[in-house]
mmCIF file of C-alpha atoms in Angstrom:
data_model
loop_
_atom_site.group_PDB
_atom_site.id
_atom_site.type_symbol
_atom_site.label_atom_id
_atom_site.label_comp_id
_atom_site.label_asym_id
_atom_site.label_seq_id
_atom_site.Cartn_x
_atom_site.Cartn_y
_atom_site.Cartn_z
ATOM 1 C CA MET A 38 0.000 0.000 0.000
ATOM 2 C CA SER A 39 1.463 3.365 -0.958
ATOM 3 C CA HIS A 40 1.508 6.239 1.474
ATOM 4 C CA PRO A 41 -1.506 8.543 1.276
ATOM 5 C CA ASN A 42 -1.217 11.870 -0.485
ATOM 6 C CA ILE A 43 -2.513 14.161 2.274
ATOM 7 C CA ASP A 44 -2.629 17.953 2.197
ATOM 8 C CA SER A 45 -0.288 18.427 5.129
ATOM 9 C CA LEU A 46 -1.168 22.109 5.586
ATOM 10 C CA GLN A 47 -4.856 21.333 5.967
ATOM 11 C CA THR A 48 -4.818 18.713 8.720
ATOM 12 C CA PRO A 49 -8.271 18.282 10.303
ATOM 13 C CA PRO A 50 -8.794 18.794 14.025
ATOM 14 C CA VAL A 51 -8.272 15.773 16.254
ATOM 15 C CA ALA A 52 -11.530 13.838 16.389
ATOM 16 C CA PRO A 53 -12.995 12.309 19.562
ATOM 17 C CA ALA A 54 -11.713 8.890 20.496
ATOM 18 C CA THR A 55 -15.168 7.377 20.973
ATOM 19 C CA SER A 56 -18.386 7.344 19.041
ATOM 20 C CA GLY A 57 -21.704 5.501 19.044
ATOM 21 C CA PRO A 58 -25.305 5.570 17.849
ATOM 22 C CA ASP A 59 -26.379 7.855 20.689
ATOM 23 C CA ALA A 60 -23.328 10.102 20.667
ATOM 24 C CA PRO A 61 -24.075 13.811 20.218
ATOM 25 C CA ALA A 62 -23.022 15.303 16.902
ATOM 26 C CA SER A 63 -20.027 17.021 18.491
ATOM 27 C CA ASP A 64 -18.661 13.653 19.701
ATOM 28 C CA ARG A 65 -18.886 11.771 16.409
ATOM 29 C CA ARG A 66 -15.689 10.824 14.644
ATOM 30 C CA HIS A 67 -14.609 12.618 11.509
ATOM 31 C CA ALA A 68 -15.327 10.430 8.503
ATOM 32 C CA ASP A 69 -11.647 9.840 7.673
ATOM 33 C CA VAL A 70 -10.948 8.737 11.258
ATOM 34 C CA GLU A 71 -13.869 6.300 11.362
ATOM 35 C CA MET A 72 -13.031 4.913 7.925
ATOM 36 C CA ALA A 73 -9.407 4.315 8.932
ATOM 37 C CA ARG A 74 -10.639 2.481 12.034
ATOM 38 C CA VAL A 75 -13.150 0.231 10.309
ATOM 39 C CA LEU A 76 -11.096 -0.431 7.157
ATOM 40 C CA GLY A 77 -7.902 -1.088 9.107
ATOM 41 C CA THR A 78 -5.615 0.578 6.576
ATOM 42 C CA THR A 79 -4.469 3.941 5.256
ATOM 43 C CA PRO A 80 -5.957 5.652 2.196
ATOM 44 C CA PHE A 81 -4.237 5.356 -1.149
ATOM 45 C CA ARG A 82 -4.738 9.114 -1.487
ATOM 46 C CA MET A 83 -6.483 11.751 0.630
ATOM 47 C CA ALA A 84 -7.023 15.524 0.580
ATOM 48 C CA LEU A 85 -8.857 17.184 3.476
ATOM 49 C CA ASP A 86 -9.587 20.699 4.683
ATOM 50 C CA THR A 87 -9.676 21.876 8.284
ATOM 51 C CA THR A 88 -13.267 20.678 8.820
ATOM 52 C CA GLY A 89 -12.410 17.108 7.828
ATOM 53 C CA ALA A 90 -14.285 17.565 4.559
ATOM 54 C CA GLY A 91 -12.545 16.232 1.484
ATOM 55 C CA ILE A 92 -11.881 13.293 -0.790
ATOM 56 C CA ALA A 93 -10.192 9.946 -0.115
ATOM 57 C CA HIS A 94 -9.287 6.999 -2.342
ATOM 58 C CA TRP A 95 -9.274 3.673 -0.475
ATOM 59 C CA LYS A 96 -8.226 0.190 -1.507
ATOM 60 C CA HIS A 97 -9.115 -2.203 1.274
ATOM 61 C CA ASP A 98 -9.786 -5.836 2.122
ATOM 62 C CA PRO A 99 -13.234 -7.450 2.476
ATOM 63 C CA LEU A 100 -15.304 -5.735 5.154
ATOM 64 C CA HIS A 101 -17.475 -7.319 7.872
ATOM 65 C CA ASP A 102 -17.923 -4.658 10.530
ATOM 66 C CA VAL A 103 -20.095 -1.839 11.858
ATOM 67 C CA VAL A 104 -19.512 1.705 10.630
ATOM 68 C CA GLU A 105 -20.347 3.994 13.540
ATOM 69 C CA PRO A 106 -21.990 7.450 13.258
ATOM 70 C CA MET A 107 -19.791 10.082 11.635
ATOM 71 C CA SER A 108 -19.770 13.879 11.601
ATOM 72 C CA HIS A 109 -19.977 14.015 7.793
ATOM 73 C CA HIS A 110 -22.126 12.593 5.057
ATOM 74 C CA VAL A 111 -20.060 9.972 3.221
ATOM 75 C CA ILE A 112 -20.665 9.419 -0.486
ATOM 76 C CA MET A 113 -18.837 6.557 -2.218
ATOM 77 C CA ALA A 114 -18.252 5.669 -5.859
ATOM 78 C CA TYR A 115 -17.053 2.149 -6.608
ATOM 79 C CA ASN A 116 -14.246 1.247 -8.987
ATOM 80 C CA GLY A 117 -13.694 -2.457 -8.344
ATOM 81 C CA VAL A 118 -14.873 -5.869 -9.490
ATOM 82 C CA THR A 119 -18.618 -6.480 -9.446
ATOM 83 C CA GLN A 120 -19.747 -8.102 -6.193
ATOM 84 C CA HIS A 121 -22.788 -8.527 -3.969
ATOM 85 C CA MET A 122 -22.870 -6.662 -0.653
ATOM 86 C CA GLU A 123 -25.217 -6.181 2.312
ATOM 87 C CA ARG A 124 -25.846 -3.318 4.692
ATOM 88 C CA ARG A 125 -27.748 -3.882 7.955
ATOM 89 C CA ASN A 126 -29.288 -1.180 10.119
ATOM 90 C CA GLY A 127 -31.157 -2.741 13.023
ATOM 91 C CA ARG A 128 -33.678 -5.136 11.496
ATOM 92 C CA SER A 129 -33.451 -3.470 8.104
ATOM 93 C CA VAL A 130 -31.308 -5.242 5.495
ATOM 94 C CA ALA A 131 -30.356 -3.606 2.192
ATOM 95 C CA SER A 132 -28.512 -5.614 -0.410
ATOM 96 C CA GLY A 133 -27.100 -4.533 -3.715
ATOM 97 C CA THR A 134 -24.472 -5.078 -6.362
ATOM 98 C CA PHE A 135 -21.269 -3.108 -6.007
ATOM 99 C CA ARG A 136 -20.146 -2.103 -9.503
ATOM 100 C CA PRO A 137 -18.954 1.013 -11.339
ATOM 101 C CA GLY A 138 -21.798 3.481 -11.832
ATOM 102 C CA VAL A 139 -23.472 3.003 -8.454
ATOM 103 C CA LEU A 140 -23.422 5.241 -5.410
ATOM 104 C CA ILE A 141 -23.321 4.611 -1.657
ATOM 105 C CA VAL A 142 -24.664 7.348 0.620
ATOM 106 C CA ILE A 143 -24.129 7.197 4.393
ATOM 107 C CA PRO A 144 -25.928 10.193 5.940
ATOM 108 C CA GLU A 145 -24.163 11.832 8.865
ATOM 109 C CA GLY A 146 -25.020 10.209 12.190
ATOM 110 C CA SER A 147 -26.238 6.911 10.712
ATOM 111 C CA SER A 148 -24.752 3.542 11.674
ATOM 112 C CA SER A 149 -24.877 0.184 9.903
ATOM 113 C CA ARG A 150 -23.090 -3.140 9.542
ATOM 114 C CA TRP A 151 -21.429 -3.841 6.208
ATOM 115 C CA ASP A 152 -20.679 -7.219 4.668
ATOM 116 C CA ILE A 153 -18.558 -6.983 1.501
ATOM 117 C CA PRO A 154 -16.867 -10.294 0.605
ATOM 118 C CA LYS A 155 -14.183 -9.107 -1.843
ATOM 119 C CA PRO A 156 -11.491 -6.386 -1.864
ATOM 120 C CA VAL A 157 -12.786 -2.885 -2.523
ATOM 121 C CA ASP A 158 -11.519 0.083 -4.585
ATOM 122 C CA VAL A 159 -13.608 3.119 -3.708
ATOM 123 C CA VAL A 160 -13.443 6.929 -3.786
ATOM 124 C CA GLN A 161 -15.199 8.709 -0.927
ATOM 125 C CA LEU A 162 -16.451 12.266 -0.484
ATOM 126 C CA TYR A 163 -16.686 13.558 3.092
ATOM 127 C CA LEU A 164 -19.363 16.242 3.024
ATOM 128 C CA PRO A 165 -20.354 18.441 5.987
ATOM 129 C CA HIS A 166 -24.087 19.047 6.271
ATOM 130 C CA ALA A 167 -23.317 22.782 6.384
ATOM 131 C CA THR A 168 -22.044 22.528 2.792
ATOM 132 C CA LEU A 169 -25.346 21.048 1.614
ATOM 133 C CA ILE A 170 -27.237 23.862 3.336
ATOM 134 C CA ARG A 171 -24.933 26.501 1.810
ATOM 135 C CA VAL A 172 -25.261 25.118 -1.720
ATOM 136 C CA ALA A 173 -29.050 24.871 -1.387
ATOM 137 C CA ASP A 174 -29.189 28.469 -0.120
ATOM 138 C CA GLU A 175 -26.856 29.767 -2.841
ATOM 139 C CA ALA A 176 -28.943 28.099 -5.512
ATOM 140 C CA ALA A 177 -32.143 29.407 -3.891
ATOM 141 C CA ALA A 178 -33.386 25.825 -3.982
ATOM 142 C CA GLY A 179 -35.449 26.069 -0.792
ATOM 143 C CA THR A 180 -35.657 22.307 -0.443
ATOM 144 C CA SER A 181 -34.877 19.479 1.938
ATOM 145 C CA THR A 182 -31.208 18.844 2.679
ATOM 146 C CA ASN A 183 -31.860 15.491 4.357
ATOM 147 C CA LEU A 184 -29.892 12.930 2.371
ATOM 148 C CA LEU A 185 -31.381 9.500 1.770
ATOM 149 C CA GLU A 186 -29.433 6.377 2.677
ATOM 150 C CA ARG A 187 -28.369 4.692 -0.572
ATOM 151 C CA THR A 188 -26.935 1.194 -1.080
ATOM 152 C CA ALA A 189 -25.430 0.496 -4.519
ATOM 153 C CA HIS A 190 -27.877 2.989 -6.026
ATOM 154 C CA PRO A 191 -27.507 3.570 -9.794
ATOM 155 C CA ASP A 192 -26.192 7.078 -10.496
ATOM 156 C CA PRO A 193 -23.488 6.930 -13.182
ATOM 157 C CA ILE A 194 -23.142 10.721 -13.507
ATOM 158 C CA THR A 195 -22.373 11.343 -9.834
ATOM 159 C CA SER A 196 -20.231 8.203 -9.709
ATOM 160 C CA ARG A 197 -18.057 9.379 -12.618
ATOM 161 C CA LEU A 198 -17.672 12.837 -11.085
ATOM 162 C CA LEU A 199 -16.447 11.391 -7.811
ATOM 163 C CA LEU A 200 -14.180 8.774 -9.388
ATOM 164 C CA SER A 201 -12.509 11.543 -11.395
ATOM 165 C CA ALA A 202 -11.054 12.827 -8.140
ATOM 166 C CA ALA A 203 -8.873 9.732 -7.822
ATOM 167 C CA SER A 204 -6.796 10.645 -10.866
ATOM 168 C CA VAL A 205 -7.103 14.421 -11.249
ATOM 169 C CA LEU A 206 -5.413 15.567 -8.024
ATOM 170 C CA GLU A 207 -2.167 16.923 -9.437
ATOM 171 C CA GLY A 208 0.264 17.397 -6.566
ATOM 172 C CA ASN A 209 -0.180 21.167 -6.820
ATOM 173 C CA ARG A 210 -1.783 22.514 -3.653
ATOM 174 C CA THR A 211 -3.433 25.533 -5.282
ATOM 175 C CA LEU A 212 -4.900 23.603 -8.221
ATOM 176 C CA ASP A 213 -5.905 20.654 -6.053
ATOM 177 C CA ALA A 214 -7.728 22.839 -3.519
ATOM 178 C CA LEU A 215 -9.603 24.695 -6.269
ATOM 179 C CA PHE A 216 -10.498 21.378 -7.949
ATOM 180 C CA ARG A 217 -11.687 19.866 -4.664
ATOM 181 C CA HIS A 218 -13.849 22.858 -3.748
ATOM 182 C CA GLN A 219 -15.454 23.080 -7.203
ATOM 183 C CA LEU A 220 -16.060 19.324 -7.273
ATOM 184 C CA THR A 221 -17.546 19.322 -3.762
ATOM 185 C CA ASP A 222 -20.024 22.059 -4.665
ATOM 186 C CA LEU A 223 -20.938 20.277 -7.894
ATOM 187 C CA LEU A 224 -21.450 16.958 -6.085
ATOM 188 C CA ALA A 225 -23.532 18.676 -3.404
ATOM 189 C CA THR A 226 -25.737 20.067 -6.179
ATOM 190 C CA ARG A 227 -26.114 16.566 -7.650
ATOM 191 C CA LEU A 228 -27.001 15.115 -4.242
ATOM 192 C CA LEU A 229 -29.653 17.774 -3.640
ATOM 193 C CA ALA A 230 -31.106 17.063 -7.069
ATOM 194 C CA ALA A 231 -31.291 13.285 -6.736
ATOM 195 C CA HIS A 232 -30.681 11.989 -3.227
ATOM 196 C CA THR A 233 -32.866 13.904 -0.757
ATOM 197 C CA SER A 234 -36.390 13.291 0.507
ATOM 198 C CA SER A 235 -37.650 16.041 -1.823
ATOM 199 C CA PRO A 236 -35.332 16.247 -4.872
ATOM 200 C CA THR A 237 -34.489 19.726 -6.084
ATOM 201 C CA THR A 238 -35.049 21.125 -9.559
ATOM 202 C CA PHE A 239 -32.387 23.770 -10.128
ATOM 203 C CA GLN A 240 -33.414 26.671 -12.286
ATOM 204 C CA PRO A 241 -30.808 27.635 -14.901
ATOM 205 C CA ALA A 242 -29.327 31.087 -14.455
ATOM 206 C CA VAL A 243 -27.911 33.238 -17.221
ATOM 207 C CA GLY A 244 -25.431 36.089 -17.454
ATOM 208 C CA GLY A 245 -21.710 36.315 -16.892
ATOM 209 C CA LEU A 246 -19.442 38.591 -14.894
ATOM 210 C CA SER A 247 -19.131 42.262 -15.721
ATOM 211 C CA PRO A 248 -15.847 43.145 -17.501
ATOM 212 C CA LYS A 249 -14.507 44.845 -14.365
ATOM 213 C CA VAL A 250 -15.328 41.917 -12.076
ATOM 214 C CA LEU A 251 -13.984 39.414 -14.605
ATOM 215 C CA LEU A 252 -10.699 41.336 -14.851
ATOM 216 C CA ARG A 253 -10.332 41.292 -11.045
ATOM 217 C CA ALA A 254 -11.022 37.558 -10.973
ATOM 218 C CA ILE A 255 -8.397 36.894 -13.649
ATOM 219 C CA GLU A 256 -5.869 39.038 -11.788
ATOM 220 C CA ARG A 257 -6.504 36.926 -8.699
ATOM 221 C CA LEU A 258 -6.101 33.678 -10.635
ATOM 222 C CA ARG A 259 -2.766 34.915 -11.966
ATOM 223 C CA SER A 260 -1.546 35.637 -8.437
ATOM 224 C CA ASP A 261 1.114 33.521 -6.745
ATOM 225 C CA SER A 262 -0.841 33.677 -3.476
ATOM 226 C CA GLU A 263 -2.879 30.582 -2.580
ATOM 227 C CA THR A 264 -5.224 32.815 -0.581
ATOM 228 C CA ASP A 265 -5.959 34.992 -3.621
ATOM 229 C CA VAL A 266 -6.964 32.069 -5.818
ATOM 230 C CA SER A 267 -9.172 30.226 -3.335
ATOM 231 C CA LEU A 268 -12.746 29.793 -4.502
ATOM 232 C CA ASP A 269 -14.024 31.621 -1.421
ATOM 233 C CA ALA A 270 -11.798 34.638 -2.142
ATOM 234 C CA LEU A 271 -12.727 34.745 -5.828
ATOM 235 C CA ALA A 272 -16.442 34.579 -5.094
ATOM 236 C CA SER A 273 -16.290 37.102 -2.248
ATOM 237 C CA ASP A 274 -14.361 39.611 -4.342
ATOM 238 C CA ALA A 275 -17.015 39.312 -7.059
ATOM 239 C CA GLY A 276 -19.804 39.775 -4.512
ATOM 240 C CA LEU A 277 -21.295 36.370 -5.400
ATOM 241 C CA SER A 278 -21.762 32.982 -3.800
ATOM 242 C CA ARG A 279 -19.361 30.224 -4.832
ATOM 243 C CA PHE A 280 -22.182 28.552 -6.759
ATOM 244 C CA HIS A 281 -23.050 31.647 -8.801
ATOM 245 C CA PHE A 282 -19.440 32.781 -9.250
ATOM 246 C CA CYS A 283 -18.431 29.490 -10.903
ATOM 247 C CA ARG A 284 -21.476 29.619 -13.174
ATOM 248 C CA ALA A 285 -20.931 33.265 -14.163
ATOM 249 C CA PHE A 286 -17.169 32.832 -14.678
ATOM 250 C CA LYS A 287 -17.774 29.935 -17.062
ATOM 251 C CA GLU A 288 -20.455 31.949 -18.849
ATOM 252 C CA SER A 289 -17.900 34.723 -19.403
ATOM 253 C CA THR A 290 -14.835 32.661 -20.330
ATOM 254 C CA GLY A 291 -16.109 29.270 -21.462
ATOM 255 C CA LEU A 292 -14.001 27.660 -18.715
ATOM 256 C CA SER A 293 -14.454 26.921 -15.031
ATOM 257 C CA PRO A 294 -12.047 28.788 -12.703
ATOM 258 C CA LEU A 295 -10.073 25.553 -12.321
ATOM 259 C CA ALA A 296 -9.831 24.935 -16.071
ATOM 260 C CA TRP A 297 -8.777 28.563 -16.633
ATOM 261 C CA LEU A 298 -6.059 28.312 -13.986
ATOM 262 C CA ARG A 299 -4.805 24.996 -15.386
ATOM 263 C CA GLN A 300 -4.564 26.545 -18.848
ATOM 264 C CA HIS A 301 -2.755 29.607 -17.453
ATOM 265 C CA ARG A 302 -0.242 27.447 -15.561
ATOM 266 C CA LEU A 303 0.308 25.324 -18.683
ATOM 267 C CA GLU A 304 1.088 28.450 -20.729
ATOM 268 C CA LEU A 305 3.579 29.612 -18.088
ATOM 269 C CA ALA A 306 5.232 26.201 -18.126
ATOM 270 C CA MET A 307 5.460 26.201 -21.913
ATOM 271 C CA ASN A 308 7.020 29.674 -21.937
ATOM 272 C CA MET A 309 9.648 28.629 -19.393
ATOM 273 C CA LEU A 310 10.433 25.371 -21.196
ATOM 274 C CA ARG A 311 10.697 27.062 -24.592
ATOM 275 C CA ASP A 312 12.374 30.355 -23.716
ATOM 276 C CA THR A 313 14.715 29.484 -20.831
ATOM 277 C CA ASP A 314 17.202 26.788 -19.902
ATOM 278 C CA ALA A 315 15.534 26.141 -16.539
ATOM 279 C CA SER A 316 15.429 22.463 -15.644
ATOM 280 C CA VAL A 317 12.098 20.643 -15.581
ATOM 281 C CA VAL A 318 12.363 20.296 -11.814
ATOM 282 C CA SER A 319 12.907 24.086 -11.519
ATOM 283 C CA VAL A 320 9.820 24.747 -13.647
ATOM 284 C CA ALA A 321 7.828 22.349 -11.474
ATOM 285 C CA MET A 322 8.937 24.117 -8.292
ATOM 286 C CA GLU A 323 8.288 27.572 -9.768
ATOM 287 C CA LEU A 324 4.696 26.578 -10.583
ATOM 288 C CA GLY A 325 4.049 25.076 -7.155
ATOM 289 C CA TYR A 326 4.094 21.350 -7.886
ATOM 290 C CA ALA A 327 5.108 18.991 -5.101
ATOM 291 C CA SER A 328 7.490 17.097 -7.381
ATOM 292 C CA GLN A 329 8.828 16.863 -10.916
ATOM 293 C CA THR A 330 6.793 13.650 -11.313
ATOM 294 C CA ALA A 331 3.535 15.391 -10.382
ATOM 295 C CA PHE A 332 4.278 18.245 -12.786
ATOM 296 C CA ALA A 333 5.188 15.883 -15.632
ATOM 297 C CA ALA A 334 1.973 13.878 -15.137
ATOM 298 C CA ALA A 335 -0.171 17.047 -15.165
ATOM 299 C CA PHE A 336 1.671 18.421 -18.237
ATOM 300 C CA ARG A 337 1.206 15.157 -20.113
ATOM 301 C CA ARG A 338 -2.525 15.018 -19.328
ATOM 302 C CA LEU A 339 -2.974 18.411 -20.972
ATOM 303 C CA THR A 340 -0.557 18.078 -23.913
ATOM 304 C CA GLY A 341 -0.033 14.367 -24.512
ATOM 305 C CA GLU A 342 3.727 14.853 -24.077
ATOM 306 C CA THR A 343 6.194 14.967 -21.214
ATOM 307 C CA PRO A 344 7.773 18.395 -20.521
ATOM 308 C CA SER A 345 11.151 17.145 -21.817
ATOM 309 C CA ASP A 346 9.685 15.750 -25.040
ATOM 310 C CA TRP A 347 7.687 18.930 -25.630
ATOM 311 C CA ARG A 348 10.782 21.098 -25.083
ATOM 312 C CA ARG A 349 12.857 19.050 -27.534
ATOM 313 C CA ARG A 350 10.126 19.297 -30.164
ATOM 314 C CA VAL A 351 9.620 23.081 -30.026
ATOM 315 C CA ARG A 352 13.214 24.284 -29.609
#
């Protein structure tokens, strides 16, 4: 098992040592802590913020144990071999087929026993209830935020969105945080639309950012400061919610803030590779990547070439 890729500057608070069905919300374990306990391993990759919200990729052995109440909603997308599984909550038994394209939803505070006979490859979203409320308020949805318990429930769109997190985290703290925050808001919107007691119909909004506001947003995205390019800072500076800022920015530019920033960083990298003799590792460090390997993988995803091959071709 490889060591987890954890955002070391965003370590969550220490969670309580005990939990149980009757434990008050403040005493429930953070989702990552409870999952580590019940799965008996470390995540293949994990990125969390200070609330314990985030994304984790687990590869673990068969599971026959009780998952105790957690302080987050946990949403899982499966990426392993097809297998039958059962989930017991008191006298209630839910069975299903674990396969790509299905979703597991464990609402915060719920507890159940899981029986999964084969090894599991799964990506999990840890979602605070406050995020669901915020997204519903920002979208003026005015609907229930009570998530339904789901066991191997077909939802290929949400499943693909969540599974994308396993491969898209780039080893660049700024890009990864922006990706995670945009993806979390998008997944929260999907959950409100399809997995609550009264599903939400979101009304499409139109209109982009004014030229002045768009220019300020682009100046922020070009900044070297992680604080400047956070989704919260971008939205606040524009006087919009995160939900409406992302929509309006894409309306104005044709790209999400994350896609725009990726393209900008790629152009900077290309300029440095073409016009200077800086080493690839120096370019990676200059652009904020954790390693030359992480930078090369991100560059290749966008161009189809490694930085070294691209440099040789254009010089």
